[in-house]
């Protein structure tokens, strides 16, 4: 069986834990891409091999949470459902199979004769992830951190303490075989530790909170460390005059009911005034589908009176359940203004068969994710093909929308010279000539060879056919 022991960082100060994670992350960065991928494969295998032990610890957490009268939606997030371990292992392997994220060339320039400069991708450093209830977030985040060469401090909620502990142990026990210290991923213990770590802006590079609005707001207000995340997920769907009503009903129901507590669930349905009162050919058909799916409709200032709906709590409101606000708008301009005034910049959608209107909506709506004729639930790292996500960002700096490996990277500048000096810019003759990227150059060479071979084959075939024709 798997024996849980005190983690190697137990008893260390939070500062020492963060420093240990940074030092170990440099060992991780020194691994080849193939070795980091192999480490993720080893972790995936270990998760599957220990599935029974993980489930036993999860059941203990669930029993304790039920005894403490934990809210049902938190219990739902806490429970590791059948097939979840296989899904987490598959996610780790998918991340392992991704293109190497580190050291990727972004730009290359000849600054002066013999002096070249390139910009390459690099890890951020040490990440602090604070998450509530969901223990499945731990292996997802760990996989992304390993692939991107980042050190990790993880702080889970006390309700998932046993599940988090066993998942953490399984993951870090795979590391020494690859020459990486277990301290690369630290599971932070203790209630006071969060406030301690939030003060460590000199050794922690990014905080990603995964949880309630109050958690995200608390962290944002109590640290100098950059915070990547979102406090609210107030998502809108706009039904254009040219909406396919059957499609609108299906997508509204999916966006609202697929997982009502998710941040990408629909919260406000904006309806063009021309669709009101058209029965099965308009808003009423969409409303009937939502009600049949168990939704409770509330009215905005205009819809409350016109549709005789109970008033919504506020124009900007995240229900987190099967509640939904409906509001009537005169046109797209009014819909977009409403979204910008009352949205959280997360995910918005337009339902229409008018492609010009759709493109205008996609261009003008200033949110992290903007969709045409697609459920808002697609706003997710796994569904975007990112392998997994560390979170969804509504900030405008660094990363926006679902954040995968790319959002855990920064850049570095590498300069190669041969005794070059500045001397008040008299000692150098600048050329600032953009150079082709190495990878692109190789691609162009291969492409050129392909064309050359193709032309040679065509010429050869042509000569053969000509000879055959002349023999006749």
XYZ file of C-alpha atoms in Angstrom:
472
model
C 0.000 0.000 0.000
C 0.907 3.670 -0.231
C 2.097 5.094 3.105
C 1.554 8.803 3.650
C 4.549 10.447 5.298
C 5.217 14.053 6.230
C 6.282 15.981 3.108
C 9.984 16.976 2.954
C 9.105 20.658 3.462
C 7.113 20.048 6.650
C 8.460 22.296 9.430
C 10.149 24.695 6.983
C 9.093 28.349 6.956
C 6.921 29.421 4.055
C 9.825 31.517 2.718
C 12.152 28.510 2.824
C 9.516 26.401 1.075
C 9.224 28.969 -1.728
C 13.021 29.191 -2.100
C 13.263 25.376 -2.159
C 10.618 25.264 -4.901
C 12.581 27.795 -6.989
C 15.839 25.851 -6.596
C 14.145 22.580 -7.533
C 12.402 24.227 -10.506
C 15.853 25.001 -11.959
C 16.615 21.267 -11.865
C 13.346 20.739 -13.732
C 14.283 23.380 -16.338
C 17.634 21.660 -16.916
C 15.910 18.428 -17.945
C 15.553 17.771 -21.654
C 12.073 18.110 -23.138
C 11.978 14.322 -23.485
C 12.797 13.799 -19.788
C 10.126 16.270 -18.640
C 7.635 14.435 -20.879
C 8.811 11.077 -19.454
C 8.304 12.417 -15.917
C 4.696 13.283 -16.791
C 4.176 9.791 -18.224
C 5.567 8.328 -14.977
C 3.135 10.487 -12.980
C 0.212 9.378 -15.181
C 1.141 5.712 -14.628
C 1.511 6.273 -10.860
C -1.924 7.950 -10.620
C -3.559 4.970 -12.338
C -1.605 2.445 -10.267
C -2.771 4.114 -7.024
C -6.395 4.767 -7.989
C -7.841 2.648 -5.152
C -5.717 4.415 -2.521
C -6.722 7.842 -3.895
C -10.411 6.917 -3.805
C -10.132 5.672 -0.191
C -8.643 9.004 0.940
C -11.280 10.897 -1.062
C -14.055 8.945 0.659
C -12.617 9.983 4.056
C -12.703 13.656 2.962
C -16.297 13.288 1.723
C -17.428 11.645 4.994
C -15.845 14.469 7.026
C -17.384 17.122 4.749
C -20.850 15.559 5.028
C -20.520 15.424 8.817
C -19.648 19.153 8.747
C -22.785 19.956 6.669
C -20.717 21.190 3.729
C -22.772 22.806 0.928
C -23.872 20.402 -1.817
C -22.058 22.201 -4.650
C -18.772 22.023 -2.685
C -19.365 18.327 -1.986
C -19.933 17.783 -5.696
C -16.579 19.411 -6.511
C -14.831 17.442 -3.761
C -15.929 14.009 -5.000
C -13.545 12.163 -7.341
C -16.049 10.539 -9.693
C -15.491 7.184 -11.470
C -13.153 7.612 -14.402
C -11.655 10.834 -12.999
C -8.213 9.291 -12.330
C -8.069 7.914 -15.894
C -9.036 11.384 -17.188
C -6.319 13.064 -15.083
C -3.721 10.551 -16.300
C -4.808 11.118 -19.915
C -4.504 14.884 -19.348
C -0.946 14.481 -18.019
C 0.018 12.429 -21.090
C -1.607 14.985 -23.412
C 0.459 17.757 -21.785
C 3.589 15.565 -22.072
C 2.961 15.188 -25.816
C 2.704 18.951 -26.382
C 5.329 20.813 -28.347
C 8.263 21.843 -26.129
C 7.249 25.171 -24.543
C 10.663 26.286 -23.196
C 13.399 27.999 -25.201
C 11.092 28.505 -28.175
C 12.407 31.288 -30.392
C 9.980 34.215 -30.749
C 12.186 36.727 -32.552
C 15.714 36.999 -33.907
C 17.645 40.103 -34.952
C 21.077 41.110 -36.186
C 21.666 44.151 -33.982
C 25.043 44.845 -35.632
C 27.543 42.819 -37.638
C 28.426 39.821 -35.463
C 25.921 40.784 -32.738
C 22.685 38.773 -32.673
C 19.728 38.985 -30.300
C 16.931 36.473 -29.846
C 13.847 36.350 -27.651
C 12.917 32.935 -26.242
C 10.220 31.536 -23.958
C 11.097 30.825 -20.314
C 9.275 29.712 -17.126
C 7.766 32.346 -14.841
C 9.518 30.804 -11.814
C 7.446 29.923 -8.724
C 3.654 29.816 -8.874
C 1.260 29.849 -5.928
C -2.055 28.131 -6.656
C -4.787 28.426 -4.025
C -7.799 26.228 -4.763
C -10.970 25.247 -2.943
C -12.625 21.817 -2.791
C -11.478 20.448 -6.145
C -8.632 17.953 -5.576
C -8.617 17.090 -9.302
C -7.117 20.558 -9.879
C -3.887 19.437 -8.149
C -2.583 16.948 -10.765
C -3.777 19.175 -13.629
C -1.859 22.179 -12.312
C 1.172 20.064 -11.399
C 1.321 18.641 -14.947
C 1.240 22.119 -16.485
C 3.927 23.372 -14.080
C 6.224 20.422 -14.839
C 5.884 20.824 -18.612
C 6.608 24.561 -18.324
C 9.507 24.204 -15.834
C 7.861 26.123 -12.984
C 8.124 25.528 -9.246
C 4.789 25.208 -7.492
C 3.284 26.026 -4.116
C -0.161 24.435 -3.747
C -2.670 25.385 -1.062
C -5.856 23.344 -1.107
C -8.946 23.673 1.050
C -9.042 21.741 4.334
C -12.100 19.822 3.087
C -9.861 18.003 0.540
C -6.790 17.624 2.780
C -6.460 13.810 2.590
C -7.065 13.604 -1.167
C -4.640 16.440 -1.835
C -1.982 14.831 0.381
C -2.049 11.489 -1.429
C -2.117 13.090 -4.899
C 0.830 15.305 -3.936
C 2.832 12.342 -2.610
C 2.215 10.252 -5.744
C 3.410 13.117 -7.961
C 6.525 14.200 -6.044
C 7.657 10.597 -5.452
C 8.191 10.337 -9.234
C 10.648 13.262 -9.295
C 13.922 12.016 -7.700
C 14.343 9.340 -10.405
C 14.657 12.236 -12.880
C 17.100 14.231 -10.742
C 14.473 16.730 -9.518
C 13.952 17.380 -5.801
C 10.509 16.680 -4.341
C 10.428 20.316 -3.125
C 9.678 21.422 -6.705
C 5.995 21.019 -5.806
C 5.127 22.008 -2.232
C 1.784 21.316 -0.592
C 1.430 24.176 1.876
C -0.007 23.179 5.258
C -1.681 25.308 7.923
C -4.255 28.100 7.936
C -1.782 30.955 8.520
C 0.473 29.881 5.659
C -1.606 31.636 2.960
C -1.175 35.097 4.487
C 2.536 34.312 4.966
C 3.020 33.358 1.330
C 1.023 36.334 0.035
C 3.742 38.515 1.608
C 6.543 36.778 -0.326
C 6.466 38.928 -3.459
C 10.244 38.584 -3.788
C 10.179 34.766 -4.105
C 6.727 33.976 -5.580
C 6.112 35.191 -9.135
C 2.381 34.612 -9.714
C -0.716 33.730 -7.667
C -3.595 31.868 -9.310
C -6.669 31.578 -7.066
C -9.189 28.854 -7.987
C -12.342 29.273 -5.947
C -15.086 31.585 -4.745
C -15.415 35.291 -5.470
C -14.524 36.040 -1.841
C -11.302 33.981 -2.098
C -10.189 35.741 -5.285
C -11.051 39.178 -3.883
C -9.227 38.457 -0.610
C -6.063 37.394 -2.418
C -6.148 40.338 -4.855
C -6.503 42.766 -1.940
C -3.786 41.228 0.239
C -0.712 40.708 -1.919
C 1.815 42.540 -4.059
C 2.327 39.360 -6.118
C 0.615 39.541 -9.540
C -2.730 37.683 -9.478
C -4.052 35.789 -12.473
C -7.718 34.879 -12.332
C -11.256 36.187 -12.187
C -13.643 36.989 -9.369
C -16.869 36.676 -11.385
C -18.152 34.655 -14.306
C -21.135 36.691 -15.511
C -21.581 35.312 -19.038
C -24.093 36.641 -21.588
C -25.871 35.206 -24.616
C -27.428 37.601 -27.148
C -30.283 36.375 -29.349
C -30.044 38.356 -32.593
C -33.170 38.902 -34.804
C -31.744 36.281 -37.186
C -31.180 33.645 -34.495
C -32.122 30.045 -35.254
C -34.626 29.598 -32.412
C -34.151 25.825 -32.035
C -30.379 26.364 -31.859
C -30.819 29.220 -29.388
C -32.956 27.023 -27.096
C -30.440 24.162 -27.195
C -27.402 26.396 -26.581
C -29.077 28.447 -23.843
C -30.033 25.255 -21.982
C -26.550 23.758 -22.406
C -24.798 26.987 -21.374
C -26.948 27.285 -18.227
C -27.567 23.697 -17.090
C -24.477 21.687 -18.134
C -22.736 22.824 -14.910
C -24.587 25.804 -13.353
C -21.889 26.482 -10.712
C -19.106 26.835 -13.319
C -17.667 30.248 -14.140
C -18.501 29.715 -17.849
C -22.197 29.026 -17.211
C -24.735 31.428 -18.729
C -26.088 34.063 -16.328
C -27.852 36.604 -18.586
C -29.903 36.088 -21.764
C -30.217 39.256 -23.879
C -33.122 39.067 -26.339
C -33.694 41.320 -29.341
C -37.115 42.984 -29.031
C -38.270 41.527 -32.382
C -38.177 37.995 -30.906
C -40.649 38.811 -28.117
C -44.216 37.538 -28.630
C -43.393 35.255 -31.579
C -44.275 32.083 -29.677
C -42.545 28.963 -31.014
C -40.620 31.137 -33.484
C -39.122 33.439 -30.880
C -38.145 34.067 -27.271
C -41.041 32.076 -25.800
C -39.676 28.826 -27.267
C -36.260 29.487 -25.698
C -37.852 30.401 -22.334
C -39.982 27.226 -22.399
C -36.882 25.079 -23.026
C -35.045 26.739 -20.129
C -37.985 26.297 -17.733
C -38.407 22.668 -18.833
C -34.720 22.151 -17.954
C -35.389 23.412 -14.410
C -34.290 27.035 -14.791
C -35.844 29.948 -12.896
C -36.093 33.103 -15.025
C -35.672 36.601 -13.586
C -36.227 39.871 -15.439
C -33.968 42.832 -15.978
C -35.487 46.317 -15.647
C -37.291 46.043 -18.999
C -38.081 42.310 -19.118
C -39.483 42.292 -15.586
C -42.395 44.442 -16.746
C -42.792 43.244 -20.330
C -42.523 39.513 -19.543
C -43.932 39.660 -15.986
C -40.864 38.014 -14.469
C -39.591 38.384 -10.880
C -36.864 41.024 -10.692
C -33.235 39.920 -10.955
C -31.089 40.646 -7.854
C -28.889 43.033 -9.885
C -28.006 43.650 -13.545
C -24.617 42.034 -12.818
C -25.373 38.829 -10.947
C -23.744 35.406 -10.935
C -26.371 32.899 -9.801
C -24.185 29.787 -9.631
C -27.399 27.743 -9.823
C -30.301 27.357 -12.289
C -31.328 31.015 -11.975
C -31.029 33.195 -15.090
C -31.583 36.868 -15.898
C -33.496 37.785 -19.080
C -33.337 41.295 -20.546
C -34.764 42.835 -23.717
C -32.602 45.036 -25.981
C -33.399 47.181 -29.040
C -30.340 46.242 -31.108
C -26.779 44.909 -31.035
C -25.372 48.257 -29.858
C -27.591 48.109 -26.782
C -26.681 44.443 -26.185
C -22.954 45.195 -26.341
C -23.318 48.243 -24.089
C -25.226 46.081 -21.581
C -22.485 43.420 -21.646
C -19.731 45.995 -21.143
C -21.659 47.669 -18.302
C -22.688 44.508 -16.436
C -20.400 41.684 -17.531
C -17.212 40.373 -15.951
C -15.231 40.093 -19.204
C -15.327 36.276 -19.144
C -17.360 34.721 -22.008
C -20.110 36.116 -24.239
C -22.010 34.568 -27.155
C -24.217 35.664 -30.056
C -26.791 33.372 -31.657
C -27.455 34.410 -35.251
C -27.434 33.138 -38.841
C -26.244 36.584 -39.999
C -22.475 36.152 -40.421
C -21.844 39.898 -40.744
C -23.626 40.543 -37.425
C -21.682 37.688 -35.829
C -18.334 39.067 -36.985
C -19.246 42.532 -35.710
C -20.130 41.051 -32.299
C -16.876 39.059 -32.163
C -14.884 42.178 -33.059
C -16.588 44.632 -30.714
C -17.256 42.689 -27.507
C -14.332 43.211 -25.154
C -14.259 39.932 -23.211
C -11.663 37.181 -22.830
C -13.779 34.743 -24.905
C -16.408 35.705 -27.497
C -18.394 33.010 -29.349
C -20.768 32.709 -32.293
C -23.384 29.920 -32.229
C -21.544 27.916 -29.551
C -22.224 27.167 -25.870
C -20.405 29.345 -23.343
C -19.302 26.065 -21.690
C -16.626 25.702 -24.390
C -14.636 28.361 -22.518
C -12.335 25.821 -20.878
C -8.659 24.846 -21.184
C -9.344 21.172 -21.917
C -12.023 22.016 -24.517
C -9.680 24.579 -26.101
C -7.094 21.817 -26.541
C -4.701 23.241 -23.931
C -4.475 19.843 -22.179
C -5.673 21.369 -18.920
C -5.891 24.810 -17.392
C -4.552 26.460 -14.276
C -7.479 28.856 -14.397
C -9.338 31.388 -16.510
C -8.103 34.960 -16.591
C -10.160 38.087 -17.180
C -7.177 40.372 -16.646
C -5.649 42.052 -19.689
C -1.982 41.642 -18.849
C 0.030 38.527 -19.642
C -2.725 35.910 -20.183
C -6.430 36.139 -20.947
C -9.102 33.433 -21.112
C -8.350 29.779 -20.280
C -4.697 29.566 -19.203
C -2.625 26.516 -20.144
C 1.131 26.087 -20.512
C 1.511 29.283 -22.593
C 0.158 31.379 -19.715
C 2.859 30.042 -17.378
C 5.683 31.352 -19.541
C 7.524 34.631 -19.840
C 10.403 35.573 -22.156
C 14.169 36.111 -21.983
C 16.607 37.897 -24.310
C 19.775 36.071 -25.411
C 22.532 38.209 -26.939
C 25.603 36.746 -28.717
C 28.493 39.017 -29.645
C 32.242 39.019 -30.274
C 33.738 41.764 -28.117
C 31.065 44.345 -29.021
C 30.952 47.539 -26.954
C 28.678 50.626 -26.909
C 30.943 53.605 -26.063
C 28.023 56.050 -26.201
C 26.855 54.319 -29.403
C 29.991 55.322 -31.324
C 31.542 51.859 -30.961
C 28.812 50.071 -32.871
C 27.062 50.393 -36.213
C 23.472 49.254 -35.761
C 21.729 47.269 -38.485
C 18.632 46.087 -36.530
C 17.944 43.563 -39.267
C 15.184 41.050 -38.558
C 16.352 37.490 -39.130
C 14.183 34.446 -39.907
C 13.470 32.226 -36.923
C 15.563 29.063 -36.852
C 12.502 26.799 -36.817
C 10.872 28.755 -39.636
C 14.084 28.625 -41.640
C 14.200 24.848 -41.302
C 10.567 24.672 -42.343
C 11.227 26.838 -45.387
C 14.221 24.712 -46.366
C 12.146 21.553 -46.029
C 9.315 23.180 -47.941
C 11.741 24.312 -50.658
C 13.173 20.800 -50.924
C 9.629 19.477 -51.203
C 8.901 21.829 -54.093
C 12.214 20.948 -55.751
C 11.561 17.210 -55.469
C 8.017 17.715 -56.725
C 9.183 19.695 -59.761
C 11.955 17.157 -60.484
C 9.425 14.303 -60.319
C 7.041 16.172 -62.603
C 9.817 16.874 -65.144
C 10.948 13.219 -64.972
C 7.356 11.987 -65.502
C 6.895 14.432 -68.373
C 10.084 13.177 -70.122
C 8.953 9.559 -69.695
C 5.550 10.318 -71.228
C 7.181 12.248 -74.095
C 9.547 9.328 -74.812
C 6.618 6.873 -74.758
C 4.683 9.115 -77.151
C 7.595 9.535 -79.581
C 8.199 5.733 -79.631
C 4.669 5.224 -80.899
